[in-house]
Coordinates of C-alpha atoms in Angstrom, one line a residue:
Chain A
X1 CA -15.2 36.7 15.1
X2 CA -13.9 34.4 12.5
X3 CA -13.5 31.0 13.6
X4 CA -11.6 28.1 12.3
X5 CA -12.0 24.2 12.8
X6 CA -9.2 22.1 13.7
X7 CA -9.8 18.2 12.8
X8 CA -7.8 15.2 13.0
X9 CA -8.8 11.8 12.4
X10 CA -8.3 8.1 13.6
X11 CA -8.9 5.8 10.5
X12 CA -9.7 2.0 11.4
X13 CA -9.0 0.0 8.3
X14 CA -9.5 -3.6 8.1
X15 CA -6.5 -5.5 6.4
X16 CA -7.4 -8.0 3.9
X17 CA -5.7 -10.8 5.4
X18 CA -7.0 -14.3 5.2
X19 CA -6.3 -15.2 8.9
X20 CA -6.6 -12.8 12.1
X21 CA -3.7 -11.1 13.4
X22 CA -2.9 -13.2 16.4
X23 CA -4.1 -16.9 15.4
X24 CA -5.2 -18.8 12.3
X25 CA -8.5 -18.3 12.3
X26 CA -10.4 -16.9 9.2
X27 CA -10.6 -13.0 9.0
X28 CA -13.6 -13.4 7.0
X29 CA -17.1 -13.7 9.0
X30 CA -19.6 -12.5 6.8
X31 CA -22.3 -14.4 6.3
X32 CA -21.1 -16.9 8.8
X33 CA -22.7 -18.2 11.7
X34 CA -21.9 -16.4 15.3
X35 CA -18.3 -17.9 17.0
X36 CA -17.8 -20.0 13.6
X37 CA -14.2 -18.7 13.3
X38 CA -12.7 -18.4 16.9
X39 CA -10.1 -20.2 19.0
X40 CA -9.0 -20.1 22.5
X41 CA -6.6 -17.4 21.5
X42 CA -8.9 -15.0 20.1
X43 CA -11.4 -15.9 22.6
X44 CA -9.0 -14.6 25.1
X45 CA -8.5 -18.2 27.1
X46 CA -5.9 -18.2 29.9
X47 CA -2.7 -19.2 28.6
X48 CA -3.1 -19.0 24.6
X49 CA 0.0 -17.2 23.2
X50 CA -0.4 -15.0 20.6
X51 CA 1.4 -15.6 17.2
X52 CA 2.0 -12.7 14.9
X53 CA 0.9 -13.1 11.4
X54 CA 3.7 -12.0 9.0
X55 CA 1.3 -10.4 6.3
X56 CA -0.4 -8.0 8.7
X57 CA 3.4 -6.8 8.9
X58 CA 3.8 -6.6 5.6
X59 CA 0.5 -4.7 5.0
X60 CA 1.2 -2.5 8.0
X61 CA 4.8 -1.5 6.4
X62 CA 3.1 -1.2 2.9
X63 CA 0.5 1.2 3.9
X64 CA 3.1 3.3 6.1
X65 CA 5.1 3.4 2.9
X66 CA 2.1 4.6 0.8
X67 CA 1.7 7.5 3.4
X68 CA 5.3 8.6 3.0
X69 CA 6.1 7.5 6.6
X70 CA 9.3 6.3 8.4
X71 CA 9.2 2.6 8.9
X72 CA 10.1 1.4 12.8
X73 CA 12.5 -1.5 11.6
X74 CA 11.9 -2.7 15.4
X75 CA 8.5 -2.3 16.2
X76 CA 6.5 -3.7 19.4
X77 CA 2.8 -4.7 20.8
X78 CA 1.8 -3.3 23.5
X79 CA -1.4 -4.1 26.2
X80 CA -4.0 -1.6 26.4
X81 CA -6.6 -2.0 29.0
X82 CA -9.8 -2.2 27.9
X83 CA -12.5 -4.0 29.9
X84 CA -15.9 -4.6 28.1
X85 CA -17.4 -7.8 26.9
X86 CA -16.6 -7.7 23.3
X87 CA -12.9 -7.5 24.0
X88 CA -12.7 -11.5 26.0
X89 CA -9.1 -11.0 27.4
X90 CA -9.7 -7.5 28.6
X91 CA -7.3 -5.8 27.0
X92 CA -6.5 -5.3 23.3
X93 CA -3.2 -6.2 21.8
X94 CA -2.2 -3.0 19.8
X95 CA 1.0 -0.7 19.4
X96 CA 1.4 2.2 21.7
X97 CA 5.4 2.5 22.2
X98 CA 6.9 1.7 18.8
X99 CA 4.4 1.6 15.9
X100 CA 5.2 0.0 12.6
X101 CA 5.1 3.5 10.6
X102 CA 5.6 6.9 11.8
X103 CA 6.2 10.6 10.6
X104 CA 4.1 10.2 7.1
X105 CA 2.5 12.6 4.8
X106 CA -0.4 12.9 2.5
X107 CA -1.0 15.2 -0.3
X108 CA -4.8 16.5 -0.8
X109 CA -6.1 18.7 -3.2
X110 CA -9.4 20.4 -2.6
X111 CA -11.4 23.5 -4.3
X112 CA -8.8 25.7 -2.1
X113 CA -5.6 24.2 -3.6
X114 CA -2.9 21.7 -2.3
X115 CA -2.3 20.7 1.4
X116 CA -0.4 18.4 3.0
X117 CA -1.6 16.1 6.0
X118 CA 0.9 15.1 8.4
X119 CA 0.2 11.5 9.6
X120 CA 1.3 11.1 13.2
X121 CA 1.6 7.3 13.0
X122 CA 0.1 3.9 11.5
X123 CA -0.1 1.0 14.3
X124 CA -1.1 -2.3 13.7
X125 CA -4.1 -3.9 16.4
X126 CA -6.7 -6.3 16.7
X127 CA -10.4 -5.6 16.1
X128 CA -12.7 -6.5 19.0
X129 CA -15.9 -8.8 18.6
X130 CA -19.8 -7.9 17.9
X131 CA -22.3 -7.1 20.6
X132 CA -25.9 -7.9 19.5
X133 CA -28.5 -6.3 22.2
X134 CA -31.7 -7.2 20.6
X135 CA -32.0 -10.8 21.0
X136 CA -33.2 -10.9 24.3
X137 CA -33.5 -8.0 26.8
X138 CA -32.0 -9.2 29.5
X139 CA -28.9 -10.5 27.9
X140 CA -26.3 -9.2 25.5
X141 CA -25.3 -11.6 22.9
X142 CA -21.5 -11.5 21.9
X143 CA -20.0 -13.0 18.8
X144 CA -16.2 -13.1 18.8
X145 CA -16.0 -13.9 14.8
X146 CA -14.3 -10.3 14.4
X147 CA -12.1 -10.3 17.3
X148 CA -8.5 -10.2 16.5
X149 CA -9.0 -9.6 12.9
X150 CA -6.4 -7.2 12.0
X151 CA -6.7 -3.2 11.8
X152 CA -4.4 -0.7 11.2
X153 CA -5.0 2.5 12.8
X154 CA -3.9 5.7 10.6
X155 CA -3.8 8.7 13.0
X156 CA -3.3 12.2 11.4
X157 CA -2.2 15.6 13.1
X158 CA -4.9 17.8 13.3
X159 CA -4.3 19.4 9.9
X160 CA -7.8 19.2 8.4
X161 CA -10.2 22.1 8.8
X162 CA -13.1 21.7 6.9
X163 CA -15.7 18.4 5.8
X164 CA -14.3 19.1 2.1
X165 CA -10.8 18.6 3.4
X166 CA -11.7 15.3 5.3
X167 CA -14.1 13.9 2.6
X168 CA -11.1 14.1 0.0
X169 CA -8.7 12.9 2.7
X170 CA -10.4 10.2 3.1
X171 CA -10.8 9.4 -0.5
X172 CA -7.1 9.7 -1.1
X173 CA -6.4 7.3 1.9
X174 CA -8.7 5.0 0.2
X175 CA -7.3 5.2 -3.2
X176 CA -3.9 4.8 -1.8
X177 CA -4.5 1.8 0.2
X178 CA -6.5 -0.1 -2.6
X179 CA -3.7 0.8 -4.9
X180 CA -1.2 -1.1 -2.6
X181 CA -4.0 -3.9 -2.3
X182 CA -3.8 -3.8 1.5
X183 CA -7.4 -3.1 2.2
X184 CA -11.0 -2.8 0.6
X185 CA -11.4 0.1 2.6
X186 CA -15.5 0.2 2.0
X187 CA -17.1 2.1 4.8
X188 CA -20.4 0.3 3.8
X189 CA -19.0 -3.0 4.6
X190 CA -17.4 -1.9 7.9
X191 CA -13.9 -2.4 6.5
X192 CA -13.0 1.4 7.1
X193 CA -14.3 3.3 10.2
X194 CA -13.2 7.0 11.2
X195 CA -12.9 8.6 14.3
X196 CA -13.2 12.2 14.1
X197 CA -11.5 14.7 16.7
X198 CA -12.7 18.3 16.1
X199 CA -12.0 21.5 18.1
X200 CA -13.0 25.3 17.2
X201 CA -10.7 28.5 17.8
X202 CA -10.4 31.7 16.5
X203 CA -9.0 32.1 13.1
X204 CA -5.1 32.5 13.3
X205 CA -4.4 31.5 17.1
X206 CA -2.1 28.8 17.7
X207 CA -3.7 27.6 20.8
X208 CA -6.1 24.6 20.3
X209 CA -10.1 24.5 21.7
X210 CA -11.7 21.9 23.9
X211 CA -11.3 19.0 21.8
X212 CA -14.3 16.6 21.4
X213 CA -14.3 12.9 19.3
X214 CA -17.1 11.0 17.8
X215 CA -16.4 7.3 17.3
X216 CA -17.1 4.8 14.8
X217 CA -18.3 7.1 11.5
X218 CA -19.2 4.6 8.9
X219 CA -20.0 6.9 6.0
X220 CA -18.5 10.0 4.6
X221 CA -22.0 11.8 4.5
X222 CA -22.2 11.2 8.1
X223 CA -18.9 12.5 8.4
X224 CA -19.8 15.6 6.5
X225 CA -22.8 16.4 8.3
X226 CA -21.4 15.6 11.8
X227 CA -18.6 18.0 11.3
X228 CA -20.8 20.7 10.1
X229 CA -23.0 20.2 13.4
X230 CA -20.3 20.3 15.7
X231 CA -18.4 23.2 14.3
X232 CA -21.4 25.3 14.7
X233 CA -22.4 23.6 18.2
X234 CA -18.7 24.4 19.5
X235 CA -18.9 28.4 17.8
X236 CA -22.2 28.5 19.6
X237 CA -21.2 27.9 22.9
X238 CA -17.8 29.7 22.5
X239 CA -19.7 32.7 21.6
X240 CA -23.2 32.7 23.1
X241 CA -22.2 30.6 26.4
X242 CA -25.3 27.9 25.7
X243 CA -23.1 25.2 27.0
X244 CA -19.8 24.3 28.5
X245 CA -17.7 22.4 26.1
X246 CA -15.5 19.6 27.5
X247 CA -13.3 17.1 26.3
X248 CA -15.4 14.0 25.6
X249 CA -16.4 11.3 23.4
X250 CA -19.9 11.9 21.6
X251 CA -22.0 9.6 19.4
X252 CA -23.3 10.9 16.2
X253 CA -26.8 10.2 15.3
X254 CA -27.2 10.4 11.6
X255 CA -30.8 10.6 11.6
X256 CA -31.8 13.2 14.1
X257 CA -28.6 15.1 12.8
X258 CA -27.6 15.5 16.3
X259 CA -24.2 14.6 18.2
X260 CA -24.8 13.0 22.0
X261 CA -22.4 13.0 24.9
X262 CA -21.3 9.6 25.8
X263 CA -18.3 9.5 28.1
X264 CA -15.6 12.1 29.0
X265 CA -12.8 11.4 27.0
X266 CA -10.2 9.1 27.9
X267 CA -6.4 9.6 27.9
X268 CA -3.5 7.6 27.3
X269 CA -3.0 6.9 31.1
X270 CA -6.7 5.5 31.3
X271 CA -5.5 2.8 29.2
X272 CA -2.5 1.6 31.3
X273 CA -0.5 0.7 28.3
X274 CA 2.2 -1.6 29.0
X275 CA 4.8 -3.7 26.4
X276 CA 3.0 -7.0 25.8
X277 CA 5.1 -9.8 27.2
X278 CA 3.4 -12.2 25.1
X279 CA 4.7 -10.9 21.8
X280 CA 8.3 -10.0 21.5
X281 CA 9.5 -7.5 19.2
X282 CA 9.0 -7.8 15.5
X283 CA 12.6 -7.0 13.8
X284 CA 12.3 -6.0 10.4
X285 CA 15.5 -6.8 8.6
X286 CA 17.0 -5.3 5.3
X287 CA 15.6 -8.1 3.3
X288 CA 12.1 -8.0 4.1
X289 CA 12.2 -4.1 4.3
X290 CA 13.7 -4.1 0.9
X291 CA 10.6 -7.0 -0.5
X292 CA 8.1 -4.8 0.6
X293 CA 9.4 -1.8 -0.9
X294 CA 9.8 -3.6 -4.2
X295 CA 6.4 -4.7 -4.0
X296 CA 4.9 -1.2 -4.1
X297 CA 2.5 -0.2 -6.9
X298 CA 2.9 2.5 -9.3
X299 CA 1.0 5.4 -7.3
X300 CA -2.3 6.8 -8.8
X301 CA -0.7 10.0 -10.0
X302 CA 2.2 8.4 -11.5
X303 CA -0.1 5.8 -13.5
X304 CA -2.3 8.9 -14.6
X305 CA 0.6 10.7 -16.1
X306 CA 1.8 7.3 -17.7
X307 CA -1.6 7.2 -19.4
X308 CA -1.4 10.3 -20.7
X309 CA 2.1 10.4 -21.9
X310 CA 2.5 6.6 -23.3
X311 CA -0.9 6.1 -23.9
X312 CA -2.4 9.6 -25.3
X313 CA -5.3 9.6 -22.8
X314 CA -6.7 12.9 -22.3
X315 CA -6.6 14.0 -18.8
X316 CA -10.1 13.1 -18.4
X317 CA -10.3 9.7 -19.3
X318 CA -6.9 9.4 -17.3
X319 CA -8.6 10.6 -14.0
X320 CA -11.5 8.6 -14.6
X321 CA -9.5 5.4 -15.1
X322 CA -7.2 6.0 -12.2
X323 CA -9.8 6.4 -9.5
X324 CA -9.8 3.0 -9.0
X325 CA -6.8 0.0 -9.3
X326 CA -9.7 -2.7 -10.3
X327 CA -10.3 0.0 -13.6
X328 CA -6.5 0.2 -13.9
X329 CA -6.2 -3.3 -14.3
X330 CA -8.9 -3.9 -16.5
X331 CA -7.5 -1.1 -18.6
X332 CA -3.8 -2.2 -19.3
X333 CA -5.4 -5.8 -19.6
X334 CA -7.8 -5.2 -22.4
X335 CA -5.4 -2.5 -23.9
X336 CA -3.0 -5.3 -24.1
X337 CA -5.3 -7.4 -26.3
X338 CA -7.1 -4.7 -28.2
X339 CA -3.9 -2.1 -28.6
X340 CA -5.9 1.0 -29.1
X341 CA -5.6 2.8 -25.4
X342 CA -8.4 5.1 -26.7
X343 CA -11.0 2.2 -27.5
X344 CA -10.1 0.5 -24.2
X345 CA -10.9 3.7 -22.1
X346 CA -14.1 4.8 -23.7
X347 CA -15.5 1.1 -23.2
X348 CA -14.6 1.5 -19.7
X349 CA -15.3 4.8 -18.8
X350 CA -18.8 4.9 -21.0
X351 CA -19.8 1.3 -20.7
X352 CA -18.3 -0.6 -17.9
X353 CA -18.5 2.2 -15.3
X354 CA -22.2 2.3 -16.5
X355 CA -23.0 -1.0 -15.9
X356 CA -21.3 -0.6 -12.4
X357 CA -23.5 2.3 -11.4
X358 CA -26.6 0.6 -12.6
X359 CA -25.6 -2.5 -10.7
X360 CA -24.7 -0.1 -7.5
X361 CA -21.3 -1.9 -7.6
X362 CA -18.3 0.0 -6.5
X363 CA -15.7 0.3 -9.2
X364 CA -13.0 -1.4 -7.2
X365 CA -15.2 -4.4 -7.0
X366 CA -15.2 -4.7 -10.9
X367 CA -14.9 -8.3 -11.7
X368 CA -14.3 -9.0 -15.3
X369 CA -12.5 -10.9 -17.8
X370 CA -10.2 -7.5 -19.2
X371 CA -8.6 -10.2 -21.6
X372 CA -11.9 -11.0 -23.1
X373 CA -13.1 -7.4 -22.9
X374 CA -9.8 -6.5 -25.1
X375 CA -11.2 -9.6 -27.8
X376 CA -14.7 -7.9 -27.5
X377 CA -13.3 -4.2 -28.3
X378 CA -11.2 -5.7 -31.0
X379 CA -14.4 -7.5 -32.5
X380 CA -16.1 -4.3 -32.8
X381 CA -13.0 -1.9 -34.1
X382 CA -12.6 -4.4 -36.5
X383 CA -16.3 -4.4 -37.5
X384 CA -16.9 -7.9 -36.8
X385 CA -19.6 -7.0 -34.4
X386 CA -21.8 -4.2 -34.1
X387 CA -21.6 -1.9 -30.7
X388 CA -25.2 -2.5 -29.8
X389 CA -24.7 -6.1 -29.9
X390 CA -21.0 -5.7 -28.2
X391 CA -23.2 -3.8 -25.5
X392 CA -25.3 -7.3 -25.0
X393 CA -22.4 -9.3 -24.8
X394 CA -20.5 -6.8 -22.2
X395 CA -23.4 -7.2 -20.0
X396 CA -23.3 -10.9 -20.1
X397 CA -19.6 -10.9 -19.6
X398 CA -20.3 -9.6 -16.0
X399 CA -22.2 -12.3 -15.0
X400 CA -20.2 -14.9 -16.7
X401 CA -16.5 -14.9 -16.4
X402 CA -16.1 -17.5 -19.1
X403 CA -17.5 -15.9 -21.8
X404 CA -15.2 -15.9 -24.9
X405 CA -16.5 -13.1 -27.0
X406 CA -16.1 -14.4 -30.9
X407 CA -17.8 -17.8 -29.8
X408 CA -20.7 -15.8 -28.1
X409 CA -20.9 -13.8 -30.8
X410 CA -21.1 -16.5 -33.1
X411 CA -23.7 -18.5 -31.3
X412 CA -25.8 -15.5 -30.9
X413 CA -25.8 -14.5 -34.3
X414 CA -24.2 -11.3 -33.8
X415 CA -21.3 -11.4 -36.0
X416 CA -21.7 -8.8 -38.8
X417 CA -23.0 -10.2 -42.2
X418 CA -20.8 -9.4 -45.1
X419 CA -24.1 -10.3 -47.2
X420 CA -24.1 -7.1 -49.6
X421 CA -27.3 -8.9 -51.3
X422 CA -29.2 -9.1 -48.0
X423 CA -28.3 -5.6 -46.8
X424 CA -29.5 -4.1 -50.7
X425 CA -32.5 -6.1 -50.3
X426 CA -33.3 -4.8 -46.8
X427 CA -32.6 -0.9 -47.9
X428 CA -35.2 -1.4 -50.9
X429 CA -37.9 -2.6 -48.7
X430 CA -36.8 0.2 -46.3
X431 CA -36.7 3.0 -49.0
X432 CA -40.1 1.6 -50.8
X433 CA -41.8 1.8 -47.2
X434 CA -40.6 5.3 -46.5
X435 CA -40.9 7.7 -49.8
X436 CA -41.3 10.7 -47.5
X437 CA -38.1 9.9 -45.7
X438 CA -36.2 9.8 -49.2
X439 CA -37.7 12.8 -50.3
X440 CA -36.6 14.8 -47.0
X441 CA -33.0 13.6 -47.5
X442 CA -33.1 14.4 -51.3
X443 CA -34.2 17.9 -50.1
X444 CA -31.7 18.5 -47.8
X445 CA -32.6 16.8 -44.3
X446 CA -29.8 14.6 -43.3
X447 CA -31.7 13.5 -40.3
X448 CA -34.2 11.6 -42.5
X449 CA -31.0 9.4 -44.1
X450 CA -30.7 8.6 -40.3
X451 CA -34.2 7.3 -39.9
X452 CA -34.1 4.9 -42.9
X453 CA -30.4 4.0 -41.6
X454 CA -31.7 3.0 -38.4
X455 CA -34.9 1.1 -39.6
X456 CA -32.3 -1.1 -41.8
X457 CA -30.0 -1.6 -39.1
X458 CA -32.8 -2.9 -36.9
X459 CA -34.2 -5.3 -40.0
X460 CA -30.4 -6.4 -39.6
X461 CA -30.2 -7.2 -35.9
X462 CA -27.4 -4.9 -35.8
X463 CA -25.3 -7.2 -37.7
X464 CA -24.1 -4.8 -40.2
X465 CA -20.6 -3.0 -40.9
X466 CA -22.5 0.4 -40.6
X467 CA -20.1 1.9 -43.4
X468 CA -21.5 -0.6 -45.8
X469 CA -25.0 0.0 -44.8
X470 CA -24.6 3.7 -45.2
X471 CA -22.8 3.4 -48.6
X472 CA -25.5 1.1 -49.9
X473 CA -28.3 3.1 -48.9
X474 CA -26.8 6.7 -50.4
X475 CA -26.0 4.8 -53.6
X476 CA -29.9 3.2 -53.6
X477 CA -31.3 6.7 -52.6
X478 CA -29.4 8.6 -55.4
X479 CA -30.3 5.8 -58.0
X480 CA -34.2 7.1 -57.3
Chain B
X1 CA 2.2 14.9 40.1
X2 CA -0.8 16.4 41.1
X3 CA -3.2 15.0 43.7
X4 CA -5.9 15.0 41.0
X5 CA -3.6 12.8 38.8
X6 CA -2.6 10.5 42.1
X7 CA -6.5 10.0 42.9
X8 CA -7.1 9.0 39.2
X9 CA -4.2 6.4 39.4
X10 CA -5.4 5.2 42.7
X11 CA -8.7 4.5 41.1
X12 CA -7.5 3.1 37.7
X13 CA -4.8 0.7 39.7
X14 CA -8.3 -0.3 42.2
X15 CA -6.0 0.8 45.3
X16 CA -7.3 1.7 48.7
X17 CA -4.9 3.7 50.5
X18 CA -5.2 4.8 54.0
X19 CA -4.5 8.5 54.8
X20 CA -0.9 7.8 55.6
X21 CA -0.1 5.4 52.9
X22 CA -1.6 8.0 50.6
X23 CA 0.7 11.0 52.2
X24 CA 4.0 8.4 51.7
X25 CA 2.9 7.5 48.4
X26 CA 2.4 11.1 47.3
X27 CA 5.5 11.9 48.7
X28 CA 7.4 9.2 47.2
X29 CA 6.1 9.7 43.5
X30 CA 6.8 13.5 43.8
X31 CA 10.4 12.6 44.3
X32 CA 10.4 10.1 41.4
X33 CA 9.0 13.0 39.2
X34 CA 11.8 15.2 39.9
X35 CA 14.1 12.4 38.7
X36 CA 12.1 12.0 35.5
X37 CA 12.6 15.8 34.9
X38 CA 16.2 15.4 35.3
X39 CA 16.2 12.4 33.3
X40 CA 14.2 14.5 30.4
X41 CA 16.9 17.3 30.4
X42 CA 19.5 14.3 28.9
X43 CA 19.9 14.7 25.1
X44 CA 19.3 11.0 24.1
X45 CA 18.8 11.9 20.2
X46 CA 21.9 10.2 19.2
X47 CA 21.1 7.1 21.3
X48 CA 19.4 4.0 19.6
X49 CA 16.1 3.5 21.4
X50 CA 16.1 0.3 23.4
X51 CA 12.4 -1.7 22.5
X52 CA 12.9 -4.4 24.7
X53 CA 15.2 -5.4 27.4
X54 CA 16.2 -8.6 25.8
X55 CA 17.7 -8.9 22.0
X56 CA 15.2 -11.2 21.1
X57 CA 12.4 -11.1 18.3
X58 CA 9.2 -12.6 17.7
X59 CA 8.6 -15.6 15.2
X60 CA 5.9 -14.8 12.6
X61 CA 3.7 -17.4 10.9
X62 CA 2.4 -17.6 7.1
X63 CA -1.1 -15.8 6.5
X64 CA -3.1 -19.1 6.7
X65 CA -6.6 -19.6 7.6
X66 CA -7.2 -22.9 9.6
X67 CA -10.0 -24.0 11.9
X68 CA -8.9 -26.3 14.3
X69 CA -11.7 -25.7 17.2
X70 CA -15.3 -26.2 17.2
X71 CA -17.6 -23.5 18.8
X72 CA -19.2 -26.2 20.8
X73 CA -16.2 -27.5 22.4
X74 CA -15.2 -23.9 23.2
X75 CA -18.5 -22.7 24.7
X76 CA -18.2 -26.0 27.0
X77 CA -17.4 -23.8 30.0
X78 CA -19.8 -20.9 29.0
X79 CA -22.0 -20.0 32.0
X80 CA -25.0 -19.3 29.3
X81 CA -25.0 -19.5 25.1
X82 CA -27.7 -18.9 23.0
X83 CA -27.9 -19.5 19.1
X84 CA -24.3 -20.0 19.1
X85 CA -23.4 -16.6 21.1
X86 CA -21.9 -16.6 24.4
X87 CA -24.1 -14.6 26.6
X88 CA -23.4 -12.0 29.3
X89 CA -25.4 -9.3 31.3
X90 CA -27.0 -6.6 29.2
X91 CA -24.5 -3.8 28.8
X92 CA -26.7 -1.2 27.2
X93 CA -29.7 0.3 28.7

């Protein structure tokens, strides 16, 4: 019998706010001492009242709009009973009855074609704290720095059916949310985490099989491996009766490549959701709604088409640049200075992406003075700086955002010399030192010319107009 | 409501009921269930949803990070702390 996998995802995304969702503590605790960014509210002390961070609602709405959701103009917070030391109030303030966004749609494209993934809802909620178990044997240590850091949870309908679709869907979510600048969405940093709900059923059936959930997955590769393992486990259980499938939460061990039962799956009743009496409804009036709608960015595919139609980029170049909003911004700023879309795209795709890859920096973490990049591209296209030296300058520009390319090239002797006398002297010496290459070129071997050309350019330290050097070199050889 | 669901609610709400109380409560919830089912049959699709009983809304604050409390002050009442952490009985084996 043929089976199909049915997958729904719950994706938690940490919002890029300065402060926490219900108090003014900093939301950025990376590298901080434990419990450095805490207050009585996020520590769950009695009597403390939450005050909603407006930007969290802004970002919740923006994420909803990016994912084609309906925005609930009156949205409410609820208490989810959850008793564990990482949640000091013994409940999580989240949204259950009226989440900020519902009924969305995300289009994905895989090797099998295009597909729509329905979004059930996006709700805003607070993160839990961090537990450390390996400091002492008898004790769990609790750090509340992360408690109340704002999250959105994006809940999809069970519309995904393979690891490939899940990967493409997550990439699409990341891309859209990063374009909207509501979140970093970096799984390696824990700013995007994913719960995978999976079941298996006979192909064509409209009934769902027994569903298991794997929580807190934080790597796309691990998610793909877990989906493949779980699918095989479910099919084996159905076909061979190797085990009885039960609805449960499982832990994925990526080193062993296996999933393990953690606990039977909770249902909504277990959490005893009820409206949070401490947070009144958030009412989104027309002015607020419109301001968010007006702030939406150009969607990646719209930008891609514009780059092709307006700037004349190839489909490949446009695809590469629209992988990241940071690359797009860099491209547009550099283009505004150098006025050559092709040159700006070439420098970003061939040089900047290469440096980012070597330094293991994701494209979205690109930090460069794009205006200065445009000036550097202009220096090269005007023949004032050789490409090899410009690449050195670009590399240095990653480490120093204040570099002025012209001044930097002047200070380092990278400005191309117009001294034809010097070039003729270098060419004469190179010809005299390599009579075989000269003879080979005269005999029809074009490559031999490049050999002498390369030696001349090296002697001139790259500071020579390539066309001028080539002309002088050919003239000199022809005179022999 | 079936008996399993009832037992589950009893456990979740940490109730300890006598057999008589259980029977009464079970009958009570059973009758409410009928009312709920009857209400569910009413078409409310054109009625605006009430999300709160009072016509009030929350205030919001601007996204500015301010640190007003020291860790030491907050941990004064803690039974045990260690290197800036709160300590609780171990929760994993």
